[in-house]
Amino acid sequence: MSAFEYRHGQLHVEDLPLSEIAQEVGTPFFCYSTQAMVNAYNSFSDALAKAGVKGTICYALKANSNQSVIQTLAKAGAGADVVSEGELRRALQAGVDPKKIVFAGVGKKPSEMAVGLKAGILQFNVESLPELEALSAVAQKMGVTAPVAFRINPDVDAKTHAKISTGKAENKFGIDIPSVRNFVEQAKALPNIAVESLAVHIGSQLTDASPFKDAFARLAGLYRELQSAGLPLKRIDFGGGLGIQYNDETPPDLTEYAQAVSEAMQGLDAECIFEPGRFLVGNAGVLVTETIYVKDGTNRRFLIIDAAMNDLIRPSLYDAWHDVTPLKQPDEETPLKPCDIVGPICESGDTFATQRPLPEIAAGDLLAMESAGAYGAVMASSYNTRLNAPEVLVKADQYAVVRKRIDYDTLIKQDILPEWLSE
Ligand SMILES: *Cc1c(COP(=O)(O)O)cnc(C)c1O
């Protein structure tokens, strides 16, 4: 059962009509379902258990780092995959066990490394020699040992959008396999470094299982090789990237994914780490918006809505598809008419959908942009001096505003006038 479905002619999130929340919170706003997140987490973890894989699911915070989302998943058992000091602080504040936190990212600064070392996190996923040297220096200064995973670039094509593909040799991410062997030697000479793990992450929104299989096989092959060469490895990190359904794509099912992991793990005794982000939250959220105007152009009908690319940038950044669903259930016989759904921002790229068949929509009608739980609110900006869309979390028949809409005063007051202008 989906967490978002029509009941009595109204789109509900769990047991609440979205229109009721809209009335109280105002539009646009993001709305997340607890049940959908917990179900996604449990299905991921069950699939691994069924395939005989033991491991930790470290939720990739960058998909949605609202404190209440992190805590919901942490309560279900998740650790965290963080890519900045800010995310690390969020994870710690949400009560995630440091021993379940992995710190990824190509550009960790020494000051950020220090925060991770102080907290005693599980591992730093290191992507370059200069980074390894920096980590060694910070750890030495602090008198601690840094647990390290080498993030491998397995040179496989994730067959996803170019902007979210990370596992090809030409991408900035990871260490290519031939260099890893040198790295291991150099790491031995560096103080306060313990190489314990190997990691991959080949991209996001993967809808094909074969790149996973290829990458996992290469990762496991290298693991075996380095381990038999005497490197005391104990963990293997399979990254994130499992796709979800936005439109008509068919992402690999969890059984197939877990199978790919268990095949790669044949004969290996290692703790597995997974870093799913989008999979856990993407389809657990919607962006609710109101139609401001219906504008009939010469040969196009535009629905001008009060959400914009500053709230949800995925359509303009990745040409992403989001289902658009009226909150009020249309009659089945209602004829559909193609509409362009656009926001109020002064950019042609501020377009959510083109020629999307929709029933008759009037000004004031509420719409839900579906699958907006991942890479939505976290990528928002205040472009055009628009206020942030608040975030709401629902659990059964309760809801809470988990991030409020700030007011114009607060927003404008972030700017500081230099003395010479305020005289
Ligand atoms: C972005 C990212 C993830 C999560 O990717 P999803 O596609 O959201 O699952 C996991 N690991 C790393 C290192 C990332 O950069």
mmCIF file of N, CA and C and ligand atoms in Angstrom, residues 58-63 81-83 102-105 125 127 151 164 166 173 200-206 237-243 274-281 374-375, ligand 1:
data_model
loop_
_atom_site.group_PDB
_atom_site.id
_atom_site.type_symbol
_atom_site.label_atom_id
_atom_site.label_comp_id
_atom_site.label_asym_id
_atom_site.label_seq_id
_atom_site.Cartn_x
_atom_site.Cartn_y
_atom_site.Cartn_z
ATOM 1 N N CYS A 58 23.875 2.675 6.001
ATOM 2 C CA CYS A 58 24.206 4.043 6.384
ATOM 3 C C CYS A 58 23.460 4.989 5.450
ATOM 4 N N TYR A 59 22.366 5.538 5.929
ATOM 5 C CA TYR A 59 21.529 6.427 5.123
ATOM 6 C C TYR A 59 22.344 7.630 4.629
ATOM 7 N N ALA A 60 22.329 7.854 3.319
ATOM 8 C CA ALA A 60 23.062 8.994 2.742
ATOM 9 C C ALA A 60 22.261 10.269 2.986
ATOM 10 N N LEU A 61 22.704 11.007 3.980
ATOM 11 C CA LEU A 61 21.983 12.196 4.430
ATOM 12 C C LEU A 61 21.734 13.229 3.340
ATOM 13 N N LYS A 62 22.598 13.257 2.346
ATOM 14 C CA LYS A 62 22.447 14.348 1.392
ATOM 15 C C LYS A 62 21.127 14.282 0.634
ATOM 16 N N ALA A 63 20.479 13.107 0.618
ATOM 17 C CA ALA A 63 19.185 13.010 -0.064
ATOM 18 C C ALA A 63 18.110 13.831 0.648
ATOM 19 N N ASP A 81 25.629 8.110 6.142
ATOM 20 C CA ASP A 81 26.719 8.413 5.218
ATOM 21 C C ASP A 81 26.698 9.922 5.057
ATOM 22 N N VAL A 82 27.787 10.576 5.458
ATOM 23 C CA VAL A 82 27.817 12.040 5.420
ATOM 24 C C VAL A 82 28.906 12.510 4.474
ATOM 25 N N VAL A 83 28.729 13.704 3.921
ATOM 26 C CA VAL A 83 29.698 14.219 2.955
ATOM 27 C C VAL A 83 30.227 15.608 3.333
ATOM 28 N N VAL A 102 29.807 6.858 8.178
ATOM 29 C CA VAL A 102 30.918 6.902 7.235
ATOM 30 C C VAL A 102 30.967 8.302 6.637
ATOM 31 N N PHE A 103 32.184 8.789 6.438
ATOM 32 C CA PHE A 103 32.392 10.148 5.951
ATOM 33 C C PHE A 103 32.964 10.054 4.540
ATOM 34 N N ALA A 104 32.143 10.405 3.538
ATOM 35 C CA ALA A 104 32.556 10.337 2.138
ATOM 36 C C ALA A 104 32.769 11.754 1.594
ATOM 37 N N GLY A 105 33.132 11.835 0.333
ATOM 38 C CA GLY A 105 33.299 13.142 -0.309
ATOM 39 C C GLY A 105 34.726 13.394 -0.750
ATOM 40 N N ASN A 125 35.999 7.632 3.950
ATOM 41 C CA ASN A 125 36.182 7.103 2.606
ATOM 42 C C ASN A 125 37.099 8.057 1.838
ATOM 43 N N GLU A 127 39.626 9.453 -1.073
ATOM 44 C CA GLU A 127 39.567 9.419 -2.531
ATOM 45 C C GLU A 127 40.837 9.857 -3.239
ATOM 46 N N ARG A 151 38.109 4.659 -1.494
ATOM 47 C CA ARG A 151 36.997 4.642 -2.450
ATOM 48 C C ARG A 151 37.564 4.400 -3.840
ATOM 49 N N ILE A 164 24.884 12.752 -12.405
ATOM 50 C CA ILE A 164 24.886 11.920 -11.197
ATOM 51 C C ILE A 164 25.555 10.577 -11.455
ATOM 52 N N THR A 166 29.153 8.668 -11.309
ATOM 53 C CA THR A 166 30.381 8.946 -10.552
ATOM 54 C C THR A 166 31.428 7.840 -10.650
ATOM 55 N N PHE A 173 35.569 11.227 -8.992
ATOM 56 C CA PHE A 173 35.444 10.427 -7.775
ATOM 57 C C PHE A 173 36.332 9.193 -7.748
ATOM 58 N N VAL A 200 32.886 1.658 -2.949
ATOM 59 C CA VAL A 200 32.527 2.208 -4.273
ATOM 60 C C VAL A 200 31.229 3.003 -4.114
ATOM 61 N N HIS A 201 31.015 3.883 -5.051
ATOM 62 C CA HIS A 201 29.698 4.508 -5.230
ATOM 63 C C HIS A 201 29.711 5.005 -6.660
ATOM 64 N N ILE A 202 28.945 4.344 -7.538
ATOM 65 C CA ILE A 202 29.144 4.600 -8.970
ATOM 66 C C ILE A 202 28.156 5.581 -9.560
ATOM 67 N N GLY A 203 27.202 6.026 -8.756
ATOM 68 C CA GLY A 203 26.264 6.992 -9.314
ATOM 69 C C GLY A 203 24.933 6.874 -8.612
ATOM 70 N N SER A 204 24.004 7.697 -9.065
ATOM 71 C CA SER A 204 22.710 7.763 -8.411
ATOM 72 C C SER A 204 21.614 7.459 -9.422
ATOM 73 N N GLN A 205 20.467 7.036 -8.885
ATOM 74 C CA GLN A 205 19.309 6.708 -9.726
ATOM 75 C C GLN A 205 19.678 5.671 -10.793
ATOM 76 N N LEU A 206 20.353 4.597 -10.363
ATOM 77 C CA LEU A 206 20.656 3.502 -11.288
ATOM 78 C C LEU A 206 19.394 2.680 -11.510
ATOM 79 N N ASP A 237 32.321 -1.531 1.382
ATOM 80 C CA ASP A 237 31.243 -0.530 1.314
ATOM 81 C C ASP A 237 30.725 -0.446 -0.122
ATOM 82 N N PHE A 238 29.478 -0.852 -0.311
ATOM 83 C CA PHE A 238 28.903 -0.938 -1.651
ATOM 84 C C PHE A 238 28.255 0.363 -2.135
ATOM 85 N N GLY A 239 28.314 1.416 -1.325
ATOM 86 C CA GLY A 239 27.788 2.713 -1.764
ATOM 87 C C GLY A 239 26.271 2.727 -1.830
ATOM 88 N N GLY A 240 25.753 3.733 -2.544
ATOM 89 C CA GLY A 240 24.299 3.857 -2.698
ATOM 90 C C GLY A 240 23.958 3.779 -4.172
ATOM 91 N N GLY A 241 22.952 4.511 -4.569
ATOM 92 C CA GLY A 241 22.670 4.642 -5.994
ATOM 93 C C GLY A 241 21.477 3.883 -6.523
ATOM 94 N N LEU A 242 20.878 3.019 -5.682
ATOM 95 C CA LEU A 242 19.735 2.250 -6.166
ATOM 96 C C LEU A 242 18.607 3.197 -6.576
ATOM 97 N N GLY A 243 18.133 3.024 -7.797
ATOM 98 C CA GLY A 243 17.123 3.935 -8.345
ATOM 99 C C GLY A 243 15.731 3.668 -7.798
ATOM 100 N N PHE A 274 26.219 -0.201 3.332
ATOM 101 C CA PHE A 274 25.421 0.288 2.199
ATOM 102 C C PHE A 274 25.086 1.748 2.465
ATOM 103 N N GLU A 275 25.016 2.528 1.397
ATOM 104 C CA GLU A 275 24.776 3.963 1.554
ATOM 105 C C GLU A 275 23.588 4.434 0.720
ATOM 106 N N PRO A 276 22.414 3.835 0.873
ATOM 107 C CA PRO A 276 21.290 4.298 0.068
ATOM 108 C C PRO A 276 20.784 5.651 0.572
ATOM 109 N N GLY A 277 20.452 6.517 -0.343
ATOM 110 C CA GLY A 277 19.853 7.801 0.019
ATOM 111 C C GLY A 277 18.468 7.883 -0.595
ATOM 112 N N ARG A 278 18.461 8.117 -1.905
ATOM 113 C CA ARG A 278 17.207 8.271 -2.633
ATOM 114 C C ARG A 278 16.225 7.131 -2.382
ATOM 115 N N PHE A 279 16.751 5.885 -2.348
ATOM 116 C CA PHE A 279 15.856 4.743 -2.208
ATOM 117 C C PHE A 279 15.022 4.822 -0.926
ATOM 118 N N LEU A 280 15.620 5.349 0.139
ATOM 119 C CA LEU A 280 14.919 5.351 1.425
ATOM 120 C C LEU A 280 13.885 6.469 1.543
ATOM 121 N N VAL A 281 14.086 7.570 0.826
ATOM 122 C CA VAL A 281 13.219 8.733 1.064
ATOM 123 C C VAL A 281 12.526 9.296 -0.181
ATOM 124 N N ALA A 374 13.550 12.989 -1.978
ATOM 125 C CA ALA A 374 15.013 12.983 -2.065
ATOM 126 C C ALA A 374 15.487 14.083 -2.997
ATOM 127 N N TYR A 375 16.561 14.748 -2.618
ATOM 128 C CA TYR A 375 17.144 15.803 -3.440
ATOM 129 C C TYR A 375 16.109 16.880 -3.795
HETATM 130 C C1 LIG B 1 25.101 10.594 -3.051
HETATM 131 C C2 LIG B 1 25.816 9.471 -2.436
HETATM 132 C C3 LIG B 1 25.111 8.368 -1.952
HETATM 133 C C4 LIG B 1 23.609 8.217 -2.067
HETATM 134 O O1 LIG B 1 23.205 8.092 -3.389
HETATM 135 P P1 LIG B 1 21.677 7.688 -3.694
HETATM 136 O O2 LIG B 1 21.620 7.642 -5.163
HETATM 137 O O3 LIG B 1 20.833 8.756 -3.123
HETATM 138 O O4 LIG B 1 21.436 6.367 -3.073
HETATM 139 C C5 LIG B 1 25.828 7.355 -1.343
HETATM 140 N N1 LIG B 1 27.168 7.425 -1.228
HETATM 141 C C6 LIG B 1 27.883 8.475 -1.680
HETATM 142 C C7 LIG B 1 29.345 8.483 -1.509
HETATM 143 C C8 LIG B 1 27.233 9.535 -2.297
HETATM 144 O O5 LIG B 1 27.942 10.563 -2.752
#
